[in-house]
PDB file of C-alpha atoms and ligand atoms in Angstrom:
ATOM      1  CA  MET T   1     -20.484   5.588 -12.825  1.00 79.00           C
ATOM      2  CA  GLU T   2     -22.183   2.316 -13.755  1.00 84.00           C
ATOM      3  CA  PHE T   3     -20.517  -0.671 -12.045  1.00 88.00           C
ATOM      4  CA  GLN T   4     -20.411  -4.245 -13.223  1.00 92.00           C
ATOM      5  CA  HIS T   5     -20.519  -5.469  -9.609  1.00 94.00           C
ATOM      6  CA  LYS T   6     -22.406  -4.305  -6.572  1.00 96.00           C
ATOM      7  CA  ILE T   7     -19.957  -2.109  -4.662  1.00 97.00           C
ATOM      8  CA  GLU T   8     -20.789  -1.296  -1.067  1.00 97.00           C
ATOM      9  CA  VAL T   9     -19.108   1.844   0.288  1.00 98.00           C
ATOM     10  CA  MET T  10     -16.756   1.016   3.166  1.00 98.00           C
ATOM     11  CA  LEU T  11     -14.645   4.199   3.496  1.00 98.00           C
ATOM     12  CA  THR T  12     -15.629   7.589   2.125  1.00 98.00           C
ATOM     13  CA  LYS T  13     -13.129   9.944   0.511  1.00 98.00           C
ATOM     14  CA  GLU T  14     -13.415  12.315   3.482  1.00 98.00           C
ATOM     15  CA  GLU T  15     -12.608   9.529   5.959  1.00 98.00           C
ATOM     16  CA  ILE T  16      -9.665   8.422   3.843  1.00 98.00           C
ATOM     17  CA  ALA T  17      -8.274  11.950   3.512  1.00 98.00           C
ATOM     18  CA  ALA T  18      -8.340  12.466   7.283  1.00 98.00           C
ATOM     19  CA  LYS T  19      -6.578   9.149   8.001  1.00 98.00           C
ATOM     20  CA  VAL T  20      -3.882   9.698   5.374  1.00 98.00           C
ATOM     21  CA  LYS T  21      -3.178  13.175   6.813  1.00 98.00           C
ATOM     22  CA  GLU T  22      -2.791  11.607  10.274  1.00 98.00           C
ATOM     23  CA  MET T  23      -0.352   9.035   8.939  1.00 98.00           C
ATOM     24  CA  GLY T  24       1.638  11.768   7.190  1.00 98.00           C
ATOM     25  CA  ALA T  25       1.871  13.721  10.437  1.00 98.00           C
ATOM     26  CA  GLN T  26       3.044  10.613  12.320  1.00 98.00           C
ATOM     27  CA  ILE T  27       5.711   9.890   9.683  1.00 98.00           C
ATOM     28  CA  THR T  28       6.795  13.540   9.835  1.00 98.00           C
ATOM     29  CA  ARG T  29       7.363  13.156  13.592  1.00 98.00           C
ATOM     30  CA  ASP T  30       9.124   9.782  13.314  1.00 98.00           C
ATOM     31  CA  TYR T  31      11.533  10.652  10.493  1.00 98.00           C
ATOM     32  CA  GLN T  32      12.898  14.002  11.714  1.00 97.00           C
ATOM     33  CA  GLY T  33      16.559  14.157  10.661  1.00 95.00           C
ATOM     34  CA  LYS T  34      16.459  10.788   8.868  1.00 95.00           C
ATOM     35  CA  PRO T  35      16.912  10.651   5.082  1.00 93.00           C
ATOM     36  CA  VAL T  36      13.835   8.698   4.021  1.00 97.00           C
ATOM     37  CA  VAL T  37      13.004   7.210   0.622  1.00 98.00           C
ATOM     38  CA  LEU T  38       9.352   6.295   0.125  1.00 98.00           C
ATOM     39  CA  ILE T  39       8.925   3.437  -2.325  1.00 98.00           C
ATOM     40  CA  SER T  40       5.480   3.000  -3.822  1.00 98.00           C
ATOM     41  CA  VAL T  41       4.459  -0.542  -4.709  1.00 97.00           C
ATOM     42  CA  LEU T  42       2.746  -0.263  -8.099  1.00 96.00           C
ATOM     43  CA  LYS T  43       0.120  -0.189  -9.239  1.00 96.00           C
ATOM     44  CA  GLY T  44      -2.210  -0.352  -6.251  1.00 97.00           C
ATOM     45  CA  SER T  45      -0.532   2.259  -4.036  1.00 98.00           C
ATOM     46  CA  PHE T  46      -0.235   5.075  -6.577  1.00 98.00           C
ATOM     47  CA  ILE T  47      -3.153   7.132  -5.239  1.00 98.00           C
ATOM     48  CA  PHE T  48      -2.317   6.518  -1.578  1.00 99.00           C
ATOM     49  CA  MET T  49       1.332   7.423  -2.311  1.00 98.00           C
ATOM     50  CA  SER T  50       0.427  10.697  -3.968  1.00 98.00           C
ATOM     51  CA  ASP T  51      -1.724  11.746  -1.010  1.00 98.00           C
ATOM     52  CA  LEU T  52       0.737  10.464   1.596  1.00 98.00           C
ATOM     53  CA  VAL T  53       3.840  12.258   0.255  1.00 98.00           C
ATOM     54  CA  ARG T  54       1.915  15.536   0.308  1.00 98.00           C
ATOM     55  CA  ALA T  55       0.972  14.925   3.941  1.00 98.00           C
ATOM     56  CA  ILE T  56       4.631  14.521   4.966  1.00 98.00           C
ATOM     57  CA  ASP T  57       6.391  17.740   5.936  1.00 98.00           C
ATOM     58  CA  LEU T  58       9.983  16.542   5.392  1.00 98.00           C
ATOM     59  CA  PRO T  59      12.480  16.584   2.488  1.00 97.00           C
ATOM     60  CA  ILE T  60      11.779  13.072   1.222  1.00 97.00           C
ATOM     61  CA  HIS T  61      12.825  11.203  -1.928  1.00 98.00           C
ATOM     62  CA  LEU T  62      10.545   8.748  -3.686  1.00 98.00           C
ATOM     63  CA  ASP T  63      10.728   5.815  -6.011  1.00 98.00           C
ATOM     64  CA  PHE T  64       8.606   3.011  -7.424  1.00 98.00           C
ATOM     65  CA  ILE T  65       8.770  -0.746  -7.485  1.00 97.00           C
ATOM     66  CA  SER T  66       6.374  -3.215  -9.038  1.00 95.00           C
ATOM     67  CA  ALA T  67       5.517  -6.739  -7.990  1.00 89.00           C
ATOM     68  CA  LYS T  68       2.732  -9.098  -8.796  1.00 74.00           C
ATOM     69  CA  SER T  69       1.199 -11.998  -6.873  1.00 69.00           C
ATOM     70  CA  TYR T  70      -2.485 -11.829  -7.679  1.00 55.00           C
ATOM     71  CA  THR T  71      -5.068 -12.869 -10.298  1.00 54.00           C
ATOM     72  CA  GLY T  72      -8.680 -12.013  -9.517  1.00 52.00           C
ATOM     73  CA  THR T  73      -9.403 -12.512  -5.835  1.00 54.00           C
ATOM     74  CA  THR T  74      -7.121 -15.493  -5.207  1.00 56.00           C
ATOM     75  CA  SER T  75      -3.474 -15.106  -4.325  1.00 53.00           C
ATOM     76  CA  GLY T  76      -1.158 -16.776  -6.815  1.00 60.00           C
ATOM     77  CA  GLY T  77       1.401 -17.227  -4.070  1.00 70.00           C
ATOM     78  CA  VAL T  78       4.347 -16.417  -6.324  1.00 80.00           C
ATOM     79  CA  VAL T  79       5.755 -12.899  -6.214  1.00 88.00           C
ATOM     80  CA  ASN T  80       7.924 -11.414  -8.984  1.00 84.00           C
ATOM     81  CA  VAL T  81       9.679  -8.049  -8.944  1.00 90.00           C
ATOM     82  CA  LYS T  82       8.540  -6.699 -12.317  1.00 90.00           C
ATOM     83  CA  MET T  83      10.061  -3.226 -12.165  1.00 91.00           C
ATOM     84  CA  ASP T  84      12.881  -2.378  -9.808  1.00 91.00           C
ATOM     85  CA  THR T  85      13.774   0.876  -8.035  1.00 94.00           C
ATOM     86  CA  GLU T  86      15.990   3.524  -9.626  1.00 95.00           C
ATOM     87  CA  LEU T  87      17.512   5.354  -6.644  1.00 96.00           C
ATOM     88  CA  ASP T  88      20.488   4.167  -4.643  1.00 95.00           C
ATOM     89  CA  ILE T  89      18.968   3.207  -1.307  1.00 96.00           C
ATOM     90  CA  LYS T  90      22.193   2.169   0.397  1.00 96.00           C
ATOM     91  CA  ASP T  91      22.160   3.329   4.044  1.00 96.00           C
ATOM     92  CA  LYS T  92      18.773   4.975   3.560  1.00 97.00           C
ATOM     93  CA  HIS T  93      15.676   4.669   5.709  1.00 98.00           C
ATOM     94  CA  VAL T  94      13.149   3.113   3.353  1.00 98.00           C
ATOM     95  CA  LEU T  95       9.403   3.256   3.757  1.00 98.00           C
ATOM     96  CA  LEU T  96       7.550   0.808   1.517  1.00 98.00           C
ATOM     97  CA  VAL T  97       4.150   2.195   0.602  1.00 98.00           C
ATOM     98  CA  GLU T  98       1.541  -0.444  -0.211  1.00 98.00           C
ATOM     99  CA  ASP T  99      -2.199  -0.399  -0.860  1.00 98.00           C
ATOM    100  CA  ILE T 100      -3.019  -3.425   1.292  1.00 98.00           C
ATOM    101  CA  LEU T 101      -1.111  -5.914   3.413  1.00 97.00           C
ATOM    102  CA  ASP T 102      -2.877  -9.229   2.824  1.00 95.00           C
ATOM    103  CA  THR T 103      -0.987 -12.553   2.976  1.00 94.00           C
ATOM    104  CA  GLY T 104       2.270 -10.613   3.354  1.00 95.00           C
ATOM    105  CA  ARG T 105       4.005 -12.423   0.502  1.00 93.00           C
ATOM    106  CA  THR T 106       4.543  -9.325  -1.641  1.00 93.00           C
ATOM    107  CA  LEU T 107       5.957  -7.099   1.075  1.00 95.00           C
ATOM    108  CA  ASN T 108       8.104  -9.882   2.447  1.00 95.00           C
ATOM    109  CA  VAL T 109       9.833 -10.343  -0.927  1.00 94.00           C
ATOM    110  CA  LEU T 110      10.148  -6.587  -1.496  1.00 96.00           C
ATOM    111  CA  LYS T 111      11.512  -5.985   1.986  1.00 96.00           C
ATOM    112  CA  GLU T 112      14.190  -8.654   1.471  1.00 94.00           C
ATOM    113  CA  THR T 113      15.064  -7.201  -1.954  1.00 94.00           C
ATOM    114  CA  LEU T 114      15.590  -3.727  -0.492  1.00 96.00           C
ATOM    115  CA  ILE T 115      17.563  -4.977   2.489  1.00 96.00           C
ATOM    116  CA  SER T 116      19.855  -6.878   0.101  1.00 96.00           C
ATOM    117  CA  LYS T 117      20.542  -3.545  -1.647  1.00 96.00           C
ATOM    118  CA  GLY T 118      21.890  -2.121   1.591  1.00 97.00           C
ATOM    119  CA  ALA T 119      18.933  -0.162   2.966  1.00 97.00           C
ATOM    120  CA  LYS T 120      19.637   0.830   6.573  1.00 97.00           C
ATOM    121  CA  GLU T 121      16.059   0.014   7.559  1.00 97.00           C
ATOM    122  CA  VAL T 122      12.862  -0.934   5.733  1.00 98.00           C
ATOM    123  CA  LYS T 123       9.478  -0.090   7.250  1.00 98.00           C
ATOM    124  CA  ILE T 124       5.995  -0.563   5.876  1.00 98.00           C
ATOM    125  CA  ALA T 125       3.203   1.964   5.399  1.00 98.00           C
ATOM    126  CA  ALA T 126       0.104   0.108   4.252  1.00 98.00           C
ATOM    127  CA  PHE T 127      -3.131   1.933   3.507  1.00 98.00           C
ATOM    128  CA  LEU T 128      -5.158  -1.140   4.547  1.00 98.00           C
ATOM    129  CA  ASP T 129      -4.255  -4.136   6.671  1.00 98.00           C
ATOM    130  CA  LYS T 130      -6.069  -7.494   6.535  1.00 98.00           C
ATOM    131  CA  PRO T 131      -4.287  -9.356   9.373  1.00 97.00           C
ATOM    132  CA  SER T 132      -6.613 -12.395   9.272  1.00 97.00           C
ATOM    133  CA  ARG T 133      -5.190 -13.325   5.835  1.00 96.00           C
ATOM    134  CA  ARG T 134      -1.528 -13.322   6.810  1.00 97.00           C
ATOM    135  CA  VAL T 135       0.565 -16.403   5.897  1.00 95.00           C
ATOM    136  CA  ILE T 136       3.907 -14.714   6.582  1.00 95.00           C
ATOM    137  CA  ASN T 137       4.917 -13.127   9.853  1.00 97.00           C
ATOM    138  CA  ILE T 138       5.147  -9.505   8.775  1.00 97.00           C
ATOM    139  CA  ARG T 139       3.390  -6.413  10.118  1.00 97.00           C
ATOM    140  CA  ALA T 140       2.706  -2.875   9.013  1.00 98.00           C
ATOM    141  CA  ASP T 141       4.604  -0.164  10.863  1.00 98.00           C
ATOM    142  CA  TYR T 142       1.901   2.264   9.745  1.00 98.00           C
ATOM    143  CA  SER T 143      -1.602   1.537   8.492  1.00 98.00           C
ATOM    144  CA  CYS T 144      -4.701   3.676   8.003  1.00 98.00           C
ATOM    145  CA  TYR T 145      -7.301   0.962   8.547  1.00 98.00           C
ATOM    146  CA  THR T 146      -7.444  -2.661   9.681  1.00 98.00           C
ATOM    147  CA  ILE T 147     -10.221  -4.479   7.830  1.00 98.00           C
ATOM    148  CA  GLU T 148     -11.960  -7.859   7.901  1.00 97.00           C
ATOM    149  CA  ASP T 149     -11.388 -10.482   5.220  1.00 97.00           C
ATOM    150  CA  ARG T 150     -13.370  -8.680   2.498  1.00 96.00           C
ATOM    151  CA  PHE T 151     -12.336  -7.972  -1.071  1.00 97.00           C
ATOM    152  CA  VAL T 152     -12.184  -4.210  -1.500  1.00 98.00           C
ATOM    153  CA  VAL T 153     -11.620  -1.872  -4.434  1.00 98.00           C
ATOM    154  CA  GLY T 154     -11.066   1.804  -5.116  1.00 98.00           C
ATOM    155  CA  TYR T 155      -8.457   4.384  -4.047  1.00 98.00           C
ATOM    156  CA  GLY T 156      -5.965   2.474  -6.241  1.00 98.00           C
ATOM    157  CA  LEU T 157      -7.140  -1.060  -5.422  1.00 98.00           C
ATOM    158  CA  ASP T 158      -8.465  -3.178  -8.285  1.00 97.00           C
ATOM    159  CA  TYR T 159     -10.542  -6.189  -9.124  1.00 97.00           C
ATOM    160  CA  ASP T 160      -8.909  -7.497 -12.315  1.00 95.00           C
ATOM    161  CA  GLU T 161      -7.798  -3.913 -13.095  1.00 96.00           C
ATOM    162  CA  ASP T 162     -11.257  -2.393 -12.643  1.00 97.00           C
ATOM    163  CA  TYR T 163     -12.248   0.227 -10.066  1.00 98.00           C
ATOM    164  CA  ARG T 164      -8.807   1.719  -9.300  1.00 98.00           C
ATOM    165  CA  ASN T 165     -10.111   5.225  -9.948  1.00 98.00           C
ATOM    166  CA  LEU T 166     -12.937   5.200  -7.385  1.00 98.00           C
ATOM    167  CA  ASP T 167     -12.333   7.985  -4.852  1.00 98.00           C
ATOM    168  CA  PHE T 168     -13.752   5.811  -2.052  1.00 98.00           C
ATOM    169  CA  VAL T 169     -13.096   2.247  -0.876  1.00 98.00           C
ATOM    170  CA  GLY T 170     -15.876  -0.242  -1.436  1.00 98.00           C
ATOM    171  CA  GLU T 171     -16.461  -3.923  -0.901  1.00 98.00           C
ATOM    172  CA  VAL T 172     -17.113  -5.965  -4.024  1.00 96.00           C
ATOM    173  CA  ILE T 173     -20.246  -8.049  -3.521  1.00 95.00           C
ATOM    174  CA  LEU T 174     -19.666 -11.127  -5.668  1.00 87.00           C
TER     175      LEU T 174
HETATM  176  P1  IMP V   1      -0.127 -10.083  -0.433  1.00 82.78           P
HETATM  177  O1  IMP V   1       1.172 -10.356  -1.083  1.00 82.78           O
HETATM  178  O2  IMP V   1      -0.994 -11.294  -0.328  1.00 82.78           O
HETATM  179  O3  IMP V   1      -0.023  -9.354   0.883  1.00 82.78           O
HETATM  180  O4  IMP V   1      -0.983  -9.239  -1.443  1.00 82.78           O
HETATM  181  C1  IMP V   1      -0.853  -7.933  -1.611  1.00 82.78           C
HETATM  182  C2  IMP V   1      -1.545  -7.537  -2.892  1.00 82.78           C
HETATM  183  O5  IMP V   1      -2.745  -8.275  -3.129  1.00 82.78           O
HETATM  184  C3  IMP V   1      -1.982  -6.115  -2.758  1.00 82.78           C
HETATM  185  O6  IMP V   1      -0.961  -5.236  -3.129  1.00 82.78           O
HETATM  186  C4  IMP V   1      -3.163  -6.060  -3.682  1.00 82.78           C
HETATM  187  O7  IMP V   1      -2.743  -5.783  -4.999  1.00 82.78           O
HETATM  188  C5  IMP V   1      -3.759  -7.443  -3.640  1.00 82.78           C
HETATM  189  N1  IMP V   1      -4.936  -7.507  -2.746  1.00 82.78           N
HETATM  190  C6  IMP V   1      -5.059  -8.135  -1.579  1.00 82.78           C
HETATM  191  N2  IMP V   1      -6.268  -7.958  -1.034  1.00 82.78           N
HETATM  192  C7  IMP V   1      -6.952  -7.174  -1.896  1.00 82.78           C
HETATM  193  C8  IMP V   1      -8.283  -6.600  -1.898  1.00 82.78           C
HETATM  194  O8  IMP V   1      -9.109  -6.763  -0.983  1.00 82.78           O
HETATM  195  N3  IMP V   1      -8.587  -5.836  -2.984  1.00 82.78           N
HETATM  196  C9  IMP V   1      -7.728  -5.610  -4.006  1.00 82.78           C
HETATM  197  N4  IMP V   1      -6.489  -6.106  -4.042  1.00 82.78           N
HETATM  198  C10 IMP V   1      -6.108  -6.881  -2.991  1.00 82.78           C
HETATM  199 MG1   MG V   2      -3.809  -5.778  -7.300  1.00 82.78          MG
END
């Protein structure tokens, strides 16, 4: 593929696959006997979600939610729920599945939204975690990788909608 930007490989598809399998195994251990609904935060987590659900050996349900807070590489700060969940999550154990936990604004709003719908518990499974960028006190219950403050793309993550379909994670060199 010809790229418009220089993309430096940060995580290969083999590394990613191994980490996602590990997370799936951990979730399988932690959610024995608990009815869990995994909610994928669109669009960025769609690839991670599809790999993660297949790495979980439990009878799960899944749903989707969509929020937006970003334009380019700068956070807009405002988060809107653009598409809401379909399933009734009352009294359910909810696991929010996100591509990357950055400032924390998105997941904070989504967590509150799901709690207000009566979820018994809402936990977070983030593929990537960038703790140095946090402006809200929120943490990932599960994460595959903690990364530095770099703008990354691929495996679902975009730069103005480009690069979501890369099967690796790379840093955009601007
Ligand atoms: P937060 O609300 O600031 O935590 O932002 C979360 C959203 O910002 C993620 O779901 C991504 O869509 C986007 N985002 C944050 N950092 C990156 C990055 O390095 N690459 C691509 N998207 C990012
Ligand atoms: Mg995005």
